[in-house]
Coordinates of C-alpha atoms in Angstrom, one line a residue:
X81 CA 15.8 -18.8 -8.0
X82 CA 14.4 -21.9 -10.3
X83 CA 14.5 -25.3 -8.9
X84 CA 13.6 -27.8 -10.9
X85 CA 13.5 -31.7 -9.7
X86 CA 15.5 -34.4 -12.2
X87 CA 15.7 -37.7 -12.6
X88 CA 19.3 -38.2 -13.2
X89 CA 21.5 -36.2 -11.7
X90 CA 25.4 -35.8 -12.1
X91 CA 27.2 -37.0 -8.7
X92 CA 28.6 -34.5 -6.2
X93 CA 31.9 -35.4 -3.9
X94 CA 30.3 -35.8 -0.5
X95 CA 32.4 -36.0 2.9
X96 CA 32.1 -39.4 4.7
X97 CA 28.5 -38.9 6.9
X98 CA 29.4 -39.3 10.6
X99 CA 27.4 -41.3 12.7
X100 CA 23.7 -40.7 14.0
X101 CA 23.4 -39.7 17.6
X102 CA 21.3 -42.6 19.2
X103 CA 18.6 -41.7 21.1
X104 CA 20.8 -41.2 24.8
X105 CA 23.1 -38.7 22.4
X106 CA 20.5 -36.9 21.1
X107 CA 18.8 -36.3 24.4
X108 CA 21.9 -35.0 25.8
X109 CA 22.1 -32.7 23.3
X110 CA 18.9 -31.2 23.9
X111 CA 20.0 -28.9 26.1
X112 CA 22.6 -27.0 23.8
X113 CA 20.4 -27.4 20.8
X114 CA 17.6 -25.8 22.5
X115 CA 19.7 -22.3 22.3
X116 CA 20.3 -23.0 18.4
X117 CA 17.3 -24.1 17.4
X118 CA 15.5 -21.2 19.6
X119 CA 13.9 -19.3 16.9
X120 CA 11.3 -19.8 14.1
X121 CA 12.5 -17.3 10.9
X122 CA 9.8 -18.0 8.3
X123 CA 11.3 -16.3 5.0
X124 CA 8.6 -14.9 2.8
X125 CA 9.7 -14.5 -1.4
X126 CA 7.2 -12.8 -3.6
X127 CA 6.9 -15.2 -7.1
X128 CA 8.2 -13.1 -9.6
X129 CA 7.2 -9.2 -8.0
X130 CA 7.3 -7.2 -10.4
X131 CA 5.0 -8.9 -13.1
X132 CA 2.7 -10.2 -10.3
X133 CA 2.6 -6.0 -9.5
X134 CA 1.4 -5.8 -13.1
X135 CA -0.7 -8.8 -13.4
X136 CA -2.5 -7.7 -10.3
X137 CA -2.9 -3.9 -12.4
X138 CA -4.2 -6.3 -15.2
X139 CA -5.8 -9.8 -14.4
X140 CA -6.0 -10.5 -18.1
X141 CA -2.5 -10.7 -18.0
X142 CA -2.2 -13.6 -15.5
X143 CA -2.4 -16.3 -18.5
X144 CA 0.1 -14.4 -20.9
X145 CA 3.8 -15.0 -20.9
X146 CA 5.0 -11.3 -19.3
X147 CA 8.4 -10.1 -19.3
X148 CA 9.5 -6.6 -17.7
X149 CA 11.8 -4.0 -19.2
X150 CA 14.4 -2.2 -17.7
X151 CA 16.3 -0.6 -20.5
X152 CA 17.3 -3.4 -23.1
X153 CA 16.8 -6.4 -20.3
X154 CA 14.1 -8.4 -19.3
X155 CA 14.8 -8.1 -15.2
X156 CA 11.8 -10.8 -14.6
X157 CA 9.0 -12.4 -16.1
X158 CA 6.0 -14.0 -15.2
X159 CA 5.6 -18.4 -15.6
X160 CA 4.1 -18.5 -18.7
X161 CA 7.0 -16.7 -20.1
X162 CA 9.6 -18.8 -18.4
X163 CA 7.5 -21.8 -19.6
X164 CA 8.3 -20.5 -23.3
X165 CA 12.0 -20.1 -22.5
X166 CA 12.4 -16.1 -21.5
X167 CA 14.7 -15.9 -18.3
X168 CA 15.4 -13.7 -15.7
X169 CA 18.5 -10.7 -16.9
X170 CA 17.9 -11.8 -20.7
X171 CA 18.2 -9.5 -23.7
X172 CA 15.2 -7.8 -25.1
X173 CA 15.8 -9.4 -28.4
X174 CA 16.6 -12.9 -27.1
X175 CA 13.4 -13.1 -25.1
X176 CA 11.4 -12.6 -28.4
X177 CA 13.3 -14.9 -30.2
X178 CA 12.2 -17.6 -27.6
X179 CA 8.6 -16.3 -27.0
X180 CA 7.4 -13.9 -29.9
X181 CA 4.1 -13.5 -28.3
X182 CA 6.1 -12.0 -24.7
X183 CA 3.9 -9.0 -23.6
X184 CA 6.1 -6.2 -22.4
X185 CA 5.7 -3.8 -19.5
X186 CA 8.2 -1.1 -18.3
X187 CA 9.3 -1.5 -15.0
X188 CA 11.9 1.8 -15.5
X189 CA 9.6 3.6 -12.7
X190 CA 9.9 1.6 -9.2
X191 CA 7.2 3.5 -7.9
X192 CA 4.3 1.2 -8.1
X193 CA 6.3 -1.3 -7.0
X194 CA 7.9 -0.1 -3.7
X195 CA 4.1 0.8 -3.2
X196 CA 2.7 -2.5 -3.8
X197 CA 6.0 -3.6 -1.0
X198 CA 4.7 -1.0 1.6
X199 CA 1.2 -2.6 1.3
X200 CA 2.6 -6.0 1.6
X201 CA 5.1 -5.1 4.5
X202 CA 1.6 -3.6 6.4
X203 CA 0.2 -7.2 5.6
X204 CA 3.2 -8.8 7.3
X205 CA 3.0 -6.4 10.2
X206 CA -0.7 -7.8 11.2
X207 CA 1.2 -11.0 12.2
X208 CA 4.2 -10.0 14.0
X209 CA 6.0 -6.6 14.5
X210 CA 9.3 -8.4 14.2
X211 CA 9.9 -8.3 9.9
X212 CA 13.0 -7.6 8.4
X213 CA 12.9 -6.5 4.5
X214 CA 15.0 -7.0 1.8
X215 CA 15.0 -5.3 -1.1
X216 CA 11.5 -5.0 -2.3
X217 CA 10.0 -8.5 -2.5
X218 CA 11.7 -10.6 0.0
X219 CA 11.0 -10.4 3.8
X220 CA 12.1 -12.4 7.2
X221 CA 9.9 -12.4 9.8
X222 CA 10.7 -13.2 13.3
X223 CA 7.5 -15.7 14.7
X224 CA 8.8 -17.1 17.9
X225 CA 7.2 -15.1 20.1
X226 CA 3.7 -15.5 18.3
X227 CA 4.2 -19.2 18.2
X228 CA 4.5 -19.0 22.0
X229 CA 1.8 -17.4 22.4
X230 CA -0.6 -16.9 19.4
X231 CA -3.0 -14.3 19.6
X232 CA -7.1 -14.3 20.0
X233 CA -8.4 -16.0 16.7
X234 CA -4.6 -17.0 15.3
X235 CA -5.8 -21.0 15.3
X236 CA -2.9 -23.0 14.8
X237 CA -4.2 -26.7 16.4
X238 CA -5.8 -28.1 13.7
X239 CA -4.2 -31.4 13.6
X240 CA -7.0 -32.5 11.1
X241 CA -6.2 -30.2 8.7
X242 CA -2.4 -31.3 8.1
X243 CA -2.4 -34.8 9.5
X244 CA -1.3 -35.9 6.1
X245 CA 2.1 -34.2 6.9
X246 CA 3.2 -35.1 10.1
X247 CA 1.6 -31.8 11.1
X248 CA 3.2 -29.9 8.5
X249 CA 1.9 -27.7 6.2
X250 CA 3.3 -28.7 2.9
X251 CA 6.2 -29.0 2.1
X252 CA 8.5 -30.7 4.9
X253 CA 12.1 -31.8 3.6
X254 CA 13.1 -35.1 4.2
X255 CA 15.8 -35.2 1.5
X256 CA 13.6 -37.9 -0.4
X257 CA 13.8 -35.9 -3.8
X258 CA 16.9 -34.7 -5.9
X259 CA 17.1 -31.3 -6.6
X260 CA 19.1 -27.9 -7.6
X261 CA 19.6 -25.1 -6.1
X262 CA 20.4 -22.0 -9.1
X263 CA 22.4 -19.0 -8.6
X264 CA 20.3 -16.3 -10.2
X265 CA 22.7 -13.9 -11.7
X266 CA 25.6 -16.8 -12.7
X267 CA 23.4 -19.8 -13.3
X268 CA 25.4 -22.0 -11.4
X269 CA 23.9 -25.5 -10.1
X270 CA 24.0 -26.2 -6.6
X271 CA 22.8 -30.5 -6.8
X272 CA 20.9 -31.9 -3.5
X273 CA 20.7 -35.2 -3.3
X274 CA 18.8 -37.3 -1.5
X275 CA 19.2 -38.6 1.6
X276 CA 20.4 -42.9 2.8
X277 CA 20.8 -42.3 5.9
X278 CA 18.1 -42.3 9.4
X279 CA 17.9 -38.5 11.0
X280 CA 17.6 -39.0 14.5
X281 CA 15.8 -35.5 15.6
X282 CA 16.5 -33.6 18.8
X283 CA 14.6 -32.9 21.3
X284 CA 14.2 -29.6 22.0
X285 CA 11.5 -27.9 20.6
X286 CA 12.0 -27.5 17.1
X287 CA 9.7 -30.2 15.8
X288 CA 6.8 -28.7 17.5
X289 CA 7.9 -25.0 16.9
X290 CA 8.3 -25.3 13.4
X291 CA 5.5 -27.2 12.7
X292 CA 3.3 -24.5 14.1
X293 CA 5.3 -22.2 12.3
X294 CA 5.0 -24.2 8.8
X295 CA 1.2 -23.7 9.3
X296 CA 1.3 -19.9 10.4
X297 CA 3.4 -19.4 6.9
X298 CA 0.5 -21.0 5.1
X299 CA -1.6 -18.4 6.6
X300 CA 0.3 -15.7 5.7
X301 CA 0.8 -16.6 2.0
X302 CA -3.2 -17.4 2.1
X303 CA -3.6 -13.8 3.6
X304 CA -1.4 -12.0 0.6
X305 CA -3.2 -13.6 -1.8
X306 CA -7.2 -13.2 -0.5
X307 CA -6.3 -9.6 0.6
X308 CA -3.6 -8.2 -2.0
X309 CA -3.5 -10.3 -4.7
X310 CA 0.1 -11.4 -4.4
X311 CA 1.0 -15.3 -4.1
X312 CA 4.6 -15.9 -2.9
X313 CA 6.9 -19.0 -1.6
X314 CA 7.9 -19.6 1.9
X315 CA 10.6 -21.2 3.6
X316 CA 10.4 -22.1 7.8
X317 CA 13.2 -22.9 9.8
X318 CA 15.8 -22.1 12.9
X319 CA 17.1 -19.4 11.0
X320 CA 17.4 -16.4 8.4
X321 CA 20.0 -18.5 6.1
X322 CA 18.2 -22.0 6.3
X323 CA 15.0 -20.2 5.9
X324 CA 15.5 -18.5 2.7
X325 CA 17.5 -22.0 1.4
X326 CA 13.9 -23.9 1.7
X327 CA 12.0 -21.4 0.8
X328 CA 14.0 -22.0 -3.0
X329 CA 13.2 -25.9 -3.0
X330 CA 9.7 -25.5 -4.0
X331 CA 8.7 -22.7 -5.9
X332 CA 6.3 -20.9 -6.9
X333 CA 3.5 -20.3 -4.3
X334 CA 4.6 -23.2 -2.2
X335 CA 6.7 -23.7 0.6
X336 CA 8.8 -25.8 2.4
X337 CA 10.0 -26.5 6.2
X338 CA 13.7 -27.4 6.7
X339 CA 14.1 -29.4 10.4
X340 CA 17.9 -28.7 11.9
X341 CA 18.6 -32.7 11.5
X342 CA 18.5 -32.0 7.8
X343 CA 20.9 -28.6 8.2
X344 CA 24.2 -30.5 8.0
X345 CA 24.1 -32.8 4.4
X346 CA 22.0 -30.4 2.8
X347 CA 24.2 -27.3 3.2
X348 CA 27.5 -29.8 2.1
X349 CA 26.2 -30.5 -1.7
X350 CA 25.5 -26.3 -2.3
X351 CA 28.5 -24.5 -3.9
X352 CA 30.0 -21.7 -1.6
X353 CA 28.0 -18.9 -3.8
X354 CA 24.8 -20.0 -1.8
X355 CA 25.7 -18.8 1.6
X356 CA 24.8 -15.0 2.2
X357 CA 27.9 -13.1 2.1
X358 CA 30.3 -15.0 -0.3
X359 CA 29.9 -13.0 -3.3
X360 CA 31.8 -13.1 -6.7
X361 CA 35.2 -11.6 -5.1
X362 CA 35.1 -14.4 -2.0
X363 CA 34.2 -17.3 -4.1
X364 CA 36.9 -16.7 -6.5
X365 CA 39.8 -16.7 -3.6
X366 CA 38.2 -19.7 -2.1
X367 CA 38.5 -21.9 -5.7
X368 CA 41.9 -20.8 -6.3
X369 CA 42.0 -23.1 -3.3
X370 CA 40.0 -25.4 -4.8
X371 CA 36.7 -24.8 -2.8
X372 CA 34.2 -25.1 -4.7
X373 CA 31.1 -26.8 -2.5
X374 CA 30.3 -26.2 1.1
X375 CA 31.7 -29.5 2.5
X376 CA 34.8 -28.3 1.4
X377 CA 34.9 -25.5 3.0
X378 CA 34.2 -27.3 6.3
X379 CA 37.5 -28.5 5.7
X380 CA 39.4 -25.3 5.8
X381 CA 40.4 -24.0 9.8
X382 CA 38.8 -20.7 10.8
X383 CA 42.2 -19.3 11.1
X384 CA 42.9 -19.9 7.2
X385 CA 39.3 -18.5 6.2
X386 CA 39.9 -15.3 8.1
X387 CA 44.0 -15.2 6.3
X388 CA 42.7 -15.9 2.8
X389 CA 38.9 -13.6 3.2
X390 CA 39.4 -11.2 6.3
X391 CA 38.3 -11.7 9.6
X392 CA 34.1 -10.5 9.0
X393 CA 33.8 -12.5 6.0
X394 CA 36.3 -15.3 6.5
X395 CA 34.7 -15.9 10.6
X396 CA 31.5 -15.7 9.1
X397 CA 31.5 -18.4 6.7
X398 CA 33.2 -20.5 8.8
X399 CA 30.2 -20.2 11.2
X400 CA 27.2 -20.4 8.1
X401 CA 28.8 -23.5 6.5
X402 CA 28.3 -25.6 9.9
X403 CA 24.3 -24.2 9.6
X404 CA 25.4 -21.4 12.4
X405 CA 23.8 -18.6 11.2
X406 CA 22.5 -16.2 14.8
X407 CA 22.2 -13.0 12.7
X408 CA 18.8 -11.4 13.8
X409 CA 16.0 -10.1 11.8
X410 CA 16.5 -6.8 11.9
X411 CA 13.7 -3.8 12.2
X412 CA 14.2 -1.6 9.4
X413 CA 11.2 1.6 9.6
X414 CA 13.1 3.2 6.4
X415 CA 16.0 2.7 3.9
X416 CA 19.3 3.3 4.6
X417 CA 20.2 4.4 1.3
X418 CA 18.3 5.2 -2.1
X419 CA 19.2 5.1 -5.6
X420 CA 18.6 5.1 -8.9
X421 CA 20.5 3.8 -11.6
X422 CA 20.7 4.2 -16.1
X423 CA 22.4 1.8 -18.2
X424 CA 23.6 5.3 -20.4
X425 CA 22.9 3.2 -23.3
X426 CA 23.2 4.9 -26.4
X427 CA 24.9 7.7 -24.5
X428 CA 28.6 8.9 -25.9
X429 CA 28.6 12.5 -25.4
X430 CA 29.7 14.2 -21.7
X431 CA 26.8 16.7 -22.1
X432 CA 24.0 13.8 -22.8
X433 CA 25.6 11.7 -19.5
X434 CA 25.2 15.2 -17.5
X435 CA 21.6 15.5 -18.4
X436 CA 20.7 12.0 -17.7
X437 CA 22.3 12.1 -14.0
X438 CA 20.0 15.4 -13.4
X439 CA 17.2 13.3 -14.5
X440 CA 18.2 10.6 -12.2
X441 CA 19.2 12.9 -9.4
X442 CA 15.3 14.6 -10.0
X443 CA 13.6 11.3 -9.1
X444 CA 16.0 10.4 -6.2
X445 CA 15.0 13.4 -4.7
X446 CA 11.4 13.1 -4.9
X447 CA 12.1 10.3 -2.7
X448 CA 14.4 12.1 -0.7
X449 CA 11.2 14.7 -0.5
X450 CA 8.7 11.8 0.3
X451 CA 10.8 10.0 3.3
X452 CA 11.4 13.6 4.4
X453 CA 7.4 14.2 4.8
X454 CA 7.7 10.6 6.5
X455 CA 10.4 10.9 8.7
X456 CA 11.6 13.7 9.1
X457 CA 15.3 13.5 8.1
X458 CA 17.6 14.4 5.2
X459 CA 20.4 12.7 3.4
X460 CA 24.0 13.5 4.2
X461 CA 25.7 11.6 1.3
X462 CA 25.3 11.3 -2.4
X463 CA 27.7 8.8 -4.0
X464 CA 27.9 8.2 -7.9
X465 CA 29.1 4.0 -9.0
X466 CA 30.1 3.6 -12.2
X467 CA 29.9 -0.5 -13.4
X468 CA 33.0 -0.5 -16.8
X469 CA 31.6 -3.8 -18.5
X470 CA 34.1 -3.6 -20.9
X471 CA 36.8 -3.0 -18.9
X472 CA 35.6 -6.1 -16.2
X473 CA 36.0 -8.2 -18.8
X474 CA 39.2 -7.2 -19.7
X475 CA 40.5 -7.5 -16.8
X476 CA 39.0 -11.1 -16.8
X477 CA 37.1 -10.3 -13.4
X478 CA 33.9 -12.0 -15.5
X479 CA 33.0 -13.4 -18.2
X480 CA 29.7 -10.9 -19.3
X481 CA 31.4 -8.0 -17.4
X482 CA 27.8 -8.5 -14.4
X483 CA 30.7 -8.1 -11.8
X484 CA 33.5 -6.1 -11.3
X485 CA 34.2 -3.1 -13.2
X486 CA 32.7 -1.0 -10.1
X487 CA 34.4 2.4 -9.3
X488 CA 32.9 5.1 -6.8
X489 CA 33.1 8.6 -5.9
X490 CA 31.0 10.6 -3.3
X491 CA 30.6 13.7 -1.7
X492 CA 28.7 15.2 1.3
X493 CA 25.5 17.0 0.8
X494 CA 24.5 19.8 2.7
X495 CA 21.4 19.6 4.7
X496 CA 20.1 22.9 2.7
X497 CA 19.4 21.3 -0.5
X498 CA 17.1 19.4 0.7
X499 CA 15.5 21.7 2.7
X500 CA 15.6 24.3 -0.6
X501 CA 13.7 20.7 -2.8
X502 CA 11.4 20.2 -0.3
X503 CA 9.8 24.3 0.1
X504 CA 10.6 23.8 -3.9
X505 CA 8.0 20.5 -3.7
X506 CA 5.2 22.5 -1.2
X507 CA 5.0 25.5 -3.3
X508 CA 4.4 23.4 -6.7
X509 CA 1.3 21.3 -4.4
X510 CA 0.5 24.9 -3.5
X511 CA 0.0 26.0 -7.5
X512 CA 2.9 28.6 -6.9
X513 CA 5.3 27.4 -9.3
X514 CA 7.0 25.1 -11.3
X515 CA 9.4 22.3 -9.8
X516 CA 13.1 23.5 -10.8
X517 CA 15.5 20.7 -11.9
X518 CA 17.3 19.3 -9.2
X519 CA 20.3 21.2 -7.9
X520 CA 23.7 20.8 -9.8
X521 CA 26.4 22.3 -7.1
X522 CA 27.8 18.8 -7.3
X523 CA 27.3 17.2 -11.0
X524 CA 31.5 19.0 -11.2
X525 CA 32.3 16.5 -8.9
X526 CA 31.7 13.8 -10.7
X527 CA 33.3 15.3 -14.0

């Protein structure tokens, strides 16, 4: 996500801001904050993965503008590129149009990367047991527990060192800057301004837990880099969702620390698409009731949300857009799914779409083969999603077809065919034989 901090920015309908607690209201509220505000989530976002994954491959690439390929796409690309004007999801030919001089790697083969994410999960390990991953670059680790008690030669205390900060490591958001908040995949601007009004902080904790927490993020980051390579952006808070928000205010290879006084008016200027959960299908019911921004969505009862979005979703955003967000960071040893995925560009013949879903069924089941030497288990279900551009945006479901357009089918796998891969795998290790293509007992499934 891309922040960038302006000068003039257009105004954003705010709700009246209530009062702030004096001093005797904030103390009695100590005792029911200290359950919220119980937790330090730091939220770690590798800049740009999959060209740091290649600049690390290549240091002379670090000063080049970089962009990787997945079929006729640029998925990311390094700072010198977006410097020149290539973004995130552009076309191939577009990104040369804005930077001739882009230096292109394939990214087609995730291999190296979800390598390079093993070796940085390991990293993460060293520091607390308690990290949840997502995807391949972004990870949420749970640090209260080491906060309470840091282990031998984890030195925290050095108020010299970030006395300029209130004892933060930098940064620390006091809502003193105006800045926006961009949706990756729409581009939409989420505006925060800045703050007129005192923050009375409570007293339970959270100041002191975070701040050790702000400087144990700064370690972490410091340890990526001297040890892998890798730099990455950081956000500290009370939570998974307010975490990851920070960690987007000041990027890259920074971080930021949001205190729970803050949680309130900076959540009410983001649009709805920010909170985890509301995707393209939720945000469009809620602005055909003309929600738009999360203060308006305060407005709506819990009772309507859960009507209009079901009762997961609708309860669940009626709890996020208050700064209630409890969800745990999960411990994940393995995926719970794999897959692998082809454009089909260039593709109009039923034969030549056959032969590239064996291909792609070939290197899911190397994986398959590899988590079964791992862990010892065996898939149970392959499912095939087909994304109709054309058709989404026919339908009007968006405007560049990215959403919608999404049909399934699946079918059980028997237990066999893995087994049959995997002696299949051993004996071509063993110089017996050559690897046979992947089964095709269920490619008629699909057709």
């Amino acid at each position: 996500t891309l922040v960038e901090e302006l000068r003039v920015l257009p105004s954003v309908p705010l709700p009246p801001r209530g009062k702030v607690m004096d001093k005797r209201e904030a103390g009695s509220d100590a005792h029911s904050n200290a359950k919220k505000h119980a937790r330090a989530i730091i939220h770690i976002d590798l800049d740009c993965f999959y060209a740091q994954v290649e600049m690390v491959a290549e240091p002379e690439l670090r000063d080049k503008p970089l962009g990787i390929q997945q079929k006729n796409i640029i998925v990311t690309c390094n700072y010198p590129a977006r410097a020149r004007g290539v973004g995130k999801l552009q076309r191939l030919k577009s990104a040369f149009e804005a930077c001739p001089e882009l230096v292109i790697r394939n990214g087609s083969d995730l291999k190296r990367y979800r390598e390079a994410s093993e070796k940085i999960l390991s990293q993460l390990k060293t520091f607390t047991p308690r990290v949840e991953r997502l995807g391949l670059d972004e990870f949420f680790l749970d640090v209260t527990d080491v906060l309470r008690a840091p282990p031998e030669g984890l030195d925290l205390e050095d108020e010299e060192l970030f006395g300029a900060n209130e004892g933060f490591a930098p940064h620390l958001y006091r809502g003193d800057k105006k800045l926006i908040l961009v949706e990756t995949q729409t581009g939409t601007k989420s505006h925060v301004p800045t703050r007129t009004q005192k923050v009375e902080h409570c007293r339970c904790g959270c100041w002191r837990r975070l701040q050790l927490g702000s400087r144990l993020a700064q370690k972490i980051r410091g340890r990526l880099y001297s040890v892998l390579g890798y730099t990455a952006s950081a956000g500290i808070s009370v939570s998974k969702m307010i975490a990851k928000l920070s960690g987007e205010l000041h990027k890259p290879n920074q971080q930021t620390t949001m205190l729970p006084a803050y949680v309130t008016e900076f959540l009410s200027a983001l649009r709805v698409r920010k909170l985890p959960g509301c995707g393209y299908s939720s945000a469009r019911k809620l602005k055909e009731l003309d929600i738009e921004y999360v203060h308006q969505l305060r407005q709506v009862s819990q009772k309507k949300l859960i009507y209009v979005l079901g009762d997961q979703i609708g309860a669940r955003l009626y709890r996020l857009c208050r700064g209630d967000d409890p969800s745990p960071v999960v411990l994940r040893e393995k995926e719970k799914t794999m897959s692998e995925e082809d454009s089909f560009l260039g593709s109009d013949h039923p034969a030549d779409v056959e032969s590239r879903i064996s291909r792609l069924l070939h290197d899911l089941l190397d994986r398959v083969d590899t988590r079964f030497c791992r862990h010892g288990d065996l898939p149970s279900l392959i499912r095939l999603t087909i994304r109709d551009r054309a058709a989404a945006k026919r339908k009007g479901q968006s405007s560049n077809g990215y959403f919608g357009g999404r049909s399934s089918k699946q079918v059980a796998v028997a237990a066999t065919v893995g087994l049959m891969y995997h002696i299949s795998v051993v004996r071509v290790k063993a110089g017996a034989t050559i690897l046979p293509p992947p089964p095709p007992h269920f490619l008629p499934f699909f057709f």
